[in-house]
mmCIF file of C-alpha atoms in Angstrom:
data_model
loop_
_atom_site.group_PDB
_atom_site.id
_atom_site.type_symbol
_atom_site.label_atom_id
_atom_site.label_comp_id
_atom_site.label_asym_id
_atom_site.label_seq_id
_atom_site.Cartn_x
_atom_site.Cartn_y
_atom_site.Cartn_z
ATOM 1 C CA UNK A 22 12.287 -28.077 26.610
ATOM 2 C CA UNK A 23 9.756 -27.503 24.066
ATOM 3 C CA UNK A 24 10.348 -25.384 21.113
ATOM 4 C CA UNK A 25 9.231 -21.612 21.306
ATOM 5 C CA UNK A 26 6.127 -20.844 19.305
ATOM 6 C CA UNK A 27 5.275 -17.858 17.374
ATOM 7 C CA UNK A 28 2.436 -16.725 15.089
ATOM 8 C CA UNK A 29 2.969 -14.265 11.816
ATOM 9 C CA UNK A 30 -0.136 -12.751 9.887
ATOM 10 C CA UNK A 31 -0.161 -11.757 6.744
ATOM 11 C CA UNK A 32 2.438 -14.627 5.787
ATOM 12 C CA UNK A 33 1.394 -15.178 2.446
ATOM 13 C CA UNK A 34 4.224 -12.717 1.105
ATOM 14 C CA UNK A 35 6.504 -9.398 1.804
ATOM 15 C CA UNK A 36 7.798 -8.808 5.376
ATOM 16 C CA UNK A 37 5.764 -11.550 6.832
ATOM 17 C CA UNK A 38 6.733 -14.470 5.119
ATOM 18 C CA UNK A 39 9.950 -13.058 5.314
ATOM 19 C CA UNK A 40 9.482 -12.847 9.286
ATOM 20 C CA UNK A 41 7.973 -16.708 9.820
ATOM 21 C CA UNK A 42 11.516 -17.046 7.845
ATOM 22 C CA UNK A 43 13.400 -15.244 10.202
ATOM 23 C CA UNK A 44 11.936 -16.376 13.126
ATOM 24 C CA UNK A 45 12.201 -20.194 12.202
ATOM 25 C CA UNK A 46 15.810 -19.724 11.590
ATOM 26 C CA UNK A 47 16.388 -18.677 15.095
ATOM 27 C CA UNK A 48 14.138 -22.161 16.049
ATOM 28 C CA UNK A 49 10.806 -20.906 16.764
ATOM 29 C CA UNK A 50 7.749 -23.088 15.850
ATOM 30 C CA UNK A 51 6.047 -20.857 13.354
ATOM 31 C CA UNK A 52 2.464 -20.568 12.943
ATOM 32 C CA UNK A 53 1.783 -19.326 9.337
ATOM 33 C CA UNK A 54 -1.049 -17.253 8.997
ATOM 34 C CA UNK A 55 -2.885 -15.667 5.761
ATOM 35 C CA UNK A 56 -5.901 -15.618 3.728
ATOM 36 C CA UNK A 57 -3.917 -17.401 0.742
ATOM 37 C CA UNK A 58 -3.470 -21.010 1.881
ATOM 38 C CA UNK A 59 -1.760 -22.175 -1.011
ATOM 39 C CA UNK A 60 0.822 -19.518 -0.171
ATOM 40 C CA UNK A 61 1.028 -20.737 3.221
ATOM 41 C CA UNK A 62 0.998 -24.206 2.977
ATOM 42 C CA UNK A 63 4.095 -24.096 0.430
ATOM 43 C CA UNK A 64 5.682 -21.202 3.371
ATOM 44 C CA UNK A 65 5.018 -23.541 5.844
ATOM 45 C CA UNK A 66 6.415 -26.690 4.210
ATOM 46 C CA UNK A 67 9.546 -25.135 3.490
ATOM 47 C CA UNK A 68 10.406 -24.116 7.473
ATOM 48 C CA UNK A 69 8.823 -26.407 9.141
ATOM 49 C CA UNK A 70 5.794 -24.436 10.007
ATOM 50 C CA UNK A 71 2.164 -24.851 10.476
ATOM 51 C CA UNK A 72 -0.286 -22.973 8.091
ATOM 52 C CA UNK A 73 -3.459 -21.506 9.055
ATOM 53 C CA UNK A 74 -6.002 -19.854 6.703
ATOM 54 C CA UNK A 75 -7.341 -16.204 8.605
ATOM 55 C CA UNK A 76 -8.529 -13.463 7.826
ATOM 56 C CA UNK A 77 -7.920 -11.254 10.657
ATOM 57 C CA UNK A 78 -10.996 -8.742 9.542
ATOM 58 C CA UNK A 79 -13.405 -12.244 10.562
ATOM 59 C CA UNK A 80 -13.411 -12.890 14.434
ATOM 60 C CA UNK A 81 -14.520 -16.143 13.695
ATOM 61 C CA UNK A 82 -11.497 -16.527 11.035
ATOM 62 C CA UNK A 83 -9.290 -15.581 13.927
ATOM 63 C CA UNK A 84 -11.371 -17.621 16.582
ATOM 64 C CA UNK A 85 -10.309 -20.770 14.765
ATOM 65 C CA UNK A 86 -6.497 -19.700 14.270
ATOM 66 C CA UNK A 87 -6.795 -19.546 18.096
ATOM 67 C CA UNK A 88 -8.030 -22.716 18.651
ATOM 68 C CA UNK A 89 -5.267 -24.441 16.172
ATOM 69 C CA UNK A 90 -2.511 -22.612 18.052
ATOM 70 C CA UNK A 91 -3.854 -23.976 21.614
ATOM 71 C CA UNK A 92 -2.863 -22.913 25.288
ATOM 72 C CA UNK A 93 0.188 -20.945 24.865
ATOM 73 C CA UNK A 94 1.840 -18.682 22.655
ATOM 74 C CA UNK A 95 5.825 -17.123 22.769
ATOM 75 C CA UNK A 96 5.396 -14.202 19.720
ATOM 76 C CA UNK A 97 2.706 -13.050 18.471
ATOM 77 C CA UNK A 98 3.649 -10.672 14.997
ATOM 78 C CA UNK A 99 0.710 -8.803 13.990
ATOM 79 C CA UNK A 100 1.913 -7.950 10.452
ATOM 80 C CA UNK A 101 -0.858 -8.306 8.150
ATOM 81 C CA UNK A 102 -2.014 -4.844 6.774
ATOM 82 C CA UNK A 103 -2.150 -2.937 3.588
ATOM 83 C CA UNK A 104 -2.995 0.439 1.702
ATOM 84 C CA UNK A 105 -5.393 1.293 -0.768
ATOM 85 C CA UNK A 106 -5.307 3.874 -2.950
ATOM 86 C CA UNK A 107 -3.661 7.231 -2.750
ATOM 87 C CA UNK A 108 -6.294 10.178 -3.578
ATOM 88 C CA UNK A 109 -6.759 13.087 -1.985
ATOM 89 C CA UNK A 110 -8.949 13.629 1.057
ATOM 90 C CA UNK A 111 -11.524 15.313 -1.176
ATOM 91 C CA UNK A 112 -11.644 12.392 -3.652
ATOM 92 C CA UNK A 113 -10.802 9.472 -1.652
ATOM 93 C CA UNK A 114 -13.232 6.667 -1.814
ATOM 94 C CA UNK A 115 -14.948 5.719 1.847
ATOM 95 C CA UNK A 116 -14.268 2.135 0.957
ATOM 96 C CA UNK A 117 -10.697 2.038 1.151
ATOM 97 C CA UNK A 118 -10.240 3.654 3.885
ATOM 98 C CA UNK A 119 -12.814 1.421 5.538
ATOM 99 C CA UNK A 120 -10.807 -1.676 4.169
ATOM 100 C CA UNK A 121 -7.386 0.238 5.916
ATOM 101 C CA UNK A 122 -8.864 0.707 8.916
ATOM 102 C CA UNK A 123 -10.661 -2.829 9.099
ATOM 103 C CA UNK A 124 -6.898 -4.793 8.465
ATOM 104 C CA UNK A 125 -4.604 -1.916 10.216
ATOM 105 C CA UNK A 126 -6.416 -1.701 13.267
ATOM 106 C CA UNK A 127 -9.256 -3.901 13.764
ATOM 107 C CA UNK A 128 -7.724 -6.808 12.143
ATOM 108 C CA UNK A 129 -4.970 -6.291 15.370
ATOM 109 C CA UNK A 130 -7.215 -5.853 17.627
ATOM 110 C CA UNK A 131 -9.036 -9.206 16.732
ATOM 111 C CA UNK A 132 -6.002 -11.225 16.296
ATOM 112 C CA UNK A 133 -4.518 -9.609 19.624
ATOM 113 C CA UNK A 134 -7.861 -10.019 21.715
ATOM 114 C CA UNK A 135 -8.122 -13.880 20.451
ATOM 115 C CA UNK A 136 -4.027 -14.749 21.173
ATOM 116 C CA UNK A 137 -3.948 -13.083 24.704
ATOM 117 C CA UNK A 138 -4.985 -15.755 26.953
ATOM 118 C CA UNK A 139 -1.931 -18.173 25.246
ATOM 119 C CA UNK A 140 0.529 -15.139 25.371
ATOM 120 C CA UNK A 141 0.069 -14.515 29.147
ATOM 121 C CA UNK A 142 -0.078 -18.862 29.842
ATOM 122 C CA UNK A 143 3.679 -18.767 28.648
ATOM 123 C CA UNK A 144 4.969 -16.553 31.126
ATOM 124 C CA UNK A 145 7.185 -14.673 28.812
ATOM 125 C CA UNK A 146 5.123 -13.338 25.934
ATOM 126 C CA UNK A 147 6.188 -10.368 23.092
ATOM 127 C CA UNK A 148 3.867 -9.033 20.720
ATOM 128 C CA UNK A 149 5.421 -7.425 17.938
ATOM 129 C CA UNK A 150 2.618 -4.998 15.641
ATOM 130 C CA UNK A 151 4.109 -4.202 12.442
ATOM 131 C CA UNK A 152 3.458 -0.147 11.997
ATOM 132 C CA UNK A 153 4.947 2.628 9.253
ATOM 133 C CA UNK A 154 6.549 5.413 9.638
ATOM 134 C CA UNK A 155 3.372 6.609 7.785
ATOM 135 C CA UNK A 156 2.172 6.004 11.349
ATOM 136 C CA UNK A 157 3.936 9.479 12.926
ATOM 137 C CA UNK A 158 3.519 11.852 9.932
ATOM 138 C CA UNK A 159 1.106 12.678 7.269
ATOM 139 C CA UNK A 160 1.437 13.330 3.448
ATOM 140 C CA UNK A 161 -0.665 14.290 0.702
ATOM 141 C CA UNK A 162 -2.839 11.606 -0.870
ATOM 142 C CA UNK A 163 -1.922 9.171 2.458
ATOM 143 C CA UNK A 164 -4.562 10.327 4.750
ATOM 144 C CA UNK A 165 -6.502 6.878 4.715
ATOM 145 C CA UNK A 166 -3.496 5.095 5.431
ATOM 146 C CA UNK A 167 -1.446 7.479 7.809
ATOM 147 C CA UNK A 168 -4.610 7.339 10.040
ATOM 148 C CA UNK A 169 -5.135 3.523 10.106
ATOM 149 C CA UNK A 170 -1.166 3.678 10.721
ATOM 150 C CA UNK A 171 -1.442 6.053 13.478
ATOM 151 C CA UNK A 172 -4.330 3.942 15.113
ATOM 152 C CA UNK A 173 -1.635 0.816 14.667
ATOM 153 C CA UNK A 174 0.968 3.363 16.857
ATOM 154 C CA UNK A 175 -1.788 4.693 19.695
ATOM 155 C CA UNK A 176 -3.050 0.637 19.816
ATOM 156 C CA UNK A 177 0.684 -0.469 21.124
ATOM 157 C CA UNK A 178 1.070 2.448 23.112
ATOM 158 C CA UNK A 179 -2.160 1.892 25.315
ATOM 159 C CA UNK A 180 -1.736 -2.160 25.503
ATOM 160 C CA UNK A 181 1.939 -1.560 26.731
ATOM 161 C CA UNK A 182 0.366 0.771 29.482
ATOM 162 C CA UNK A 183 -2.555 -1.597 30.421
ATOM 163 C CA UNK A 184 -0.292 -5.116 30.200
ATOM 164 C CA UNK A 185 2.215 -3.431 32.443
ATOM 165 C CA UNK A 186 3.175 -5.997 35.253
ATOM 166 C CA UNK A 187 2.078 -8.961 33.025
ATOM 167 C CA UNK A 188 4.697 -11.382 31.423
ATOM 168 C CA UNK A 189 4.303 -10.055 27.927
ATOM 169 C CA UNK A 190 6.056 -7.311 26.138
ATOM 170 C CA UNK A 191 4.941 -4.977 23.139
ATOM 171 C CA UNK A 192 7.320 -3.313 20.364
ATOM 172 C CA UNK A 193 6.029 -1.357 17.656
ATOM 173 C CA UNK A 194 8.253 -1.824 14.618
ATOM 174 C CA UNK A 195 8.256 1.080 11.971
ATOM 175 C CA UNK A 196 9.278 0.760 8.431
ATOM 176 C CA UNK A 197 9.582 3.490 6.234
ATOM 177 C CA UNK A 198 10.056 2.511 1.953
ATOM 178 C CA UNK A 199 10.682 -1.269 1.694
ATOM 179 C CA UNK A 200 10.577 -2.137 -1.484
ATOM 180 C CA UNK A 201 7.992 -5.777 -1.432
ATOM 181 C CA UNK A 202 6.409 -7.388 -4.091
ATOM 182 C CA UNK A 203 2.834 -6.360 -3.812
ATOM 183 C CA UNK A 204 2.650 -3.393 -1.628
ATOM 184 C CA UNK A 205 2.374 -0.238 -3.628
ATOM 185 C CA UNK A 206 0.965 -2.391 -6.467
ATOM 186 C CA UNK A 207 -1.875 -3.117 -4.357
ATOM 187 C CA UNK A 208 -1.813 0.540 -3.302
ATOM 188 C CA UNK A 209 -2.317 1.433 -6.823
ATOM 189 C CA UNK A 210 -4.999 -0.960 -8.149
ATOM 190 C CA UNK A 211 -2.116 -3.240 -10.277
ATOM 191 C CA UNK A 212 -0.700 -0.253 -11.744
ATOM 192 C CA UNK A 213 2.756 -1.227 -12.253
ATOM 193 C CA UNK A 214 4.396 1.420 -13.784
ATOM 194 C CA UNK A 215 2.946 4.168 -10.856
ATOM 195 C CA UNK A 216 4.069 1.169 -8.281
ATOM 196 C CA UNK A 217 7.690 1.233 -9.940
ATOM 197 C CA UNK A 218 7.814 5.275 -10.247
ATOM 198 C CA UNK A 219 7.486 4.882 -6.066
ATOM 199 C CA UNK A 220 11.135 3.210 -5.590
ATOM 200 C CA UNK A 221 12.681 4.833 -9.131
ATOM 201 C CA UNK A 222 16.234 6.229 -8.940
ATOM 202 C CA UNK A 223 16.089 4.634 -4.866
ATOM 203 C CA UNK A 224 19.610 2.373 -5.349
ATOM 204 C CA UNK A 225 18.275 0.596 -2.048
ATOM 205 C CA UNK A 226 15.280 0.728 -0.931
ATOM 206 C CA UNK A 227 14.679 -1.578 2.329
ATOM 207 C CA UNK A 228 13.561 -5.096 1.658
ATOM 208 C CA UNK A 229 11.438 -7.313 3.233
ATOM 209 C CA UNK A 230 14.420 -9.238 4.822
ATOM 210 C CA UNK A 231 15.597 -5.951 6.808
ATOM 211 C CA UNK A 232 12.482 -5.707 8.191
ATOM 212 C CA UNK A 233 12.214 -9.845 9.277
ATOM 213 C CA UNK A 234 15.745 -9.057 10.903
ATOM 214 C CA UNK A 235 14.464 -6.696 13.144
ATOM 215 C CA UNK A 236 11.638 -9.160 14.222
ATOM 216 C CA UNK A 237 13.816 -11.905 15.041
ATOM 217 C CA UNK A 238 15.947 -9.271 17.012
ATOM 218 C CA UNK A 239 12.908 -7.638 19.010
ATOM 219 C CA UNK A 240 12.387 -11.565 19.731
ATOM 220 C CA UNK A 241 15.484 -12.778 20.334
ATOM 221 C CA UNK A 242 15.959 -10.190 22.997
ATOM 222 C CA UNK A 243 16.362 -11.263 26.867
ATOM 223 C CA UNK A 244 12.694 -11.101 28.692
ATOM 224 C CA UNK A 245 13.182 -8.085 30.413
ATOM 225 C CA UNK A 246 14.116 -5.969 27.242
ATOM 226 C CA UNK A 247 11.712 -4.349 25.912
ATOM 227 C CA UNK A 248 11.815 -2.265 22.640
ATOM 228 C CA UNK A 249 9.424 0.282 22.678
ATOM 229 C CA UNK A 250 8.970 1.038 18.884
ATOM 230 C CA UNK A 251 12.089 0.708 16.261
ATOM 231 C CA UNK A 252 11.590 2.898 13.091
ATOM 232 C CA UNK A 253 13.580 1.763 10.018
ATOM 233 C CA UNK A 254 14.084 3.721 7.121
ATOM 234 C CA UNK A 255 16.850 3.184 4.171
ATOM 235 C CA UNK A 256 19.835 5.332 4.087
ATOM 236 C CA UNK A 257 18.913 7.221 1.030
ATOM 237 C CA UNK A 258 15.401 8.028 3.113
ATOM 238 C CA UNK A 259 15.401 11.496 5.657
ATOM 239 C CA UNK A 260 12.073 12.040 5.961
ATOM 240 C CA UNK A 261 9.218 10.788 4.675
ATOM 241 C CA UNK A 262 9.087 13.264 1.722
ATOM 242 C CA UNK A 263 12.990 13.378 1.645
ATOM 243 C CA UNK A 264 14.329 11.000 -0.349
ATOM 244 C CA UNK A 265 17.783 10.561 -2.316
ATOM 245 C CA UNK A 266 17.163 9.373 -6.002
ATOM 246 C CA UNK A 267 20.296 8.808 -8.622
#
């Protein structure tokens, strides 16, 4: 038999390279998928991968990551995302939000719309969209994100309702903090020490790793099992504005 495929965006660092990780350790054939193809290449050469330069905002980025990938498809983890910047509705800048909702949402829908055909030829496909728990809750200064996060959440829920009856599953997997090594200092601009002040006193924030083990569970699953959404939050996190610090 041949080998299961899968396809991770955003695989250039954080949870998804973690995921291609995850999911090559449990054999899949692992596209690698990112904007930074050094990042890839080097991902890719150390499981046994294949990397593909995409930008999921570009349909015709994600036309050709189609066309590499071919006639059929297993997993399909739409992980690539981001926030920027963390001002207040009444100061936020148009721009970032734009960028949120272009990656969050649109860059899914793109990267979804372009894999479907392959997902549905395999007979047993999963899609896996990689949400927040900033996706069922707002805060102050998170409005940008919390709605492109929220339009990640809504997106599953209607494709699970219209693929019903097809051979492919969808799972909604929510992280709350996980600690990665760009995230919040891309929220913030580069601002290290307000990227740091997110996760001080937190003795263990999730890592990227936790969040790749959940993946490779969701996948690893028997076809008929579907997991709805899984939110994952570290112990020391109740709420999203409830969190234990030492």
């Amino acid at each position: 038999m041949s080998r299961r495929t899968a396809v991770v965006t955003g695989a250039s660092s954080g949870i998804g390279a973690a995921t291609a990780r995850a999911l090559a350790d449990e054999g899949y054939a692992v596209w690698c998928a990112a904007r930074r193809t050094d990042r890839i290449e080097a991902l890719a050469a150390e499981i046994g991968g294949t990397a593909v330069t995409c930008d999921v905002t570009s349909r015709e980025s994600v036309a050709g990551l189609a066309a590499a990938i071919g006639d059929t498809l297993n997993v399909l983890v739409n992980n690539a995302g981001g926030a920027f910047g963390m001002e207040p509705v009444a100061e936020a800048d148009p721009e970032d939000w734009r960028r949120m909702y272009e990656v969050n949402v649109l860059g899914l829908l793109n990267v979804t719309q372009a894999l479907l055909p392959a997902l549905r030829a395999s007979g047993d496909g999963l899609i896996v969209n990689l949400g927040s728990t900033a996706g069922r809750i707002a805060y102050e200064g998170g409005a940008g994100y919390t709605a492109a996060k929220h339009g990640t959440q809504v997106v599953t829920e209607t494709l699970r309702l219209e693929l019903v009856g097809e051979p492919i599953r969808i799972s909604e997997i929510a992280p709350g903090m996980v600690r990665t090594e760009e995230f919040s200092t891309i929220r913030f601009k580069g601002d290290r020490a307000r990227a740091d002040a997110v996760y001080a006193g937190v003795a263990e924030p999730l890592v990227a790793e936790d969040v790749a083990d959940a993946v490779a569970w969701i996948a690893t699953r028997p076809s008929h099992v579907n997991i709805d959404e899984l939110v994952i939050k570290p112990r020391a996190q109740a709420a999203q504005h409830k969190v234990h610090r030492e």
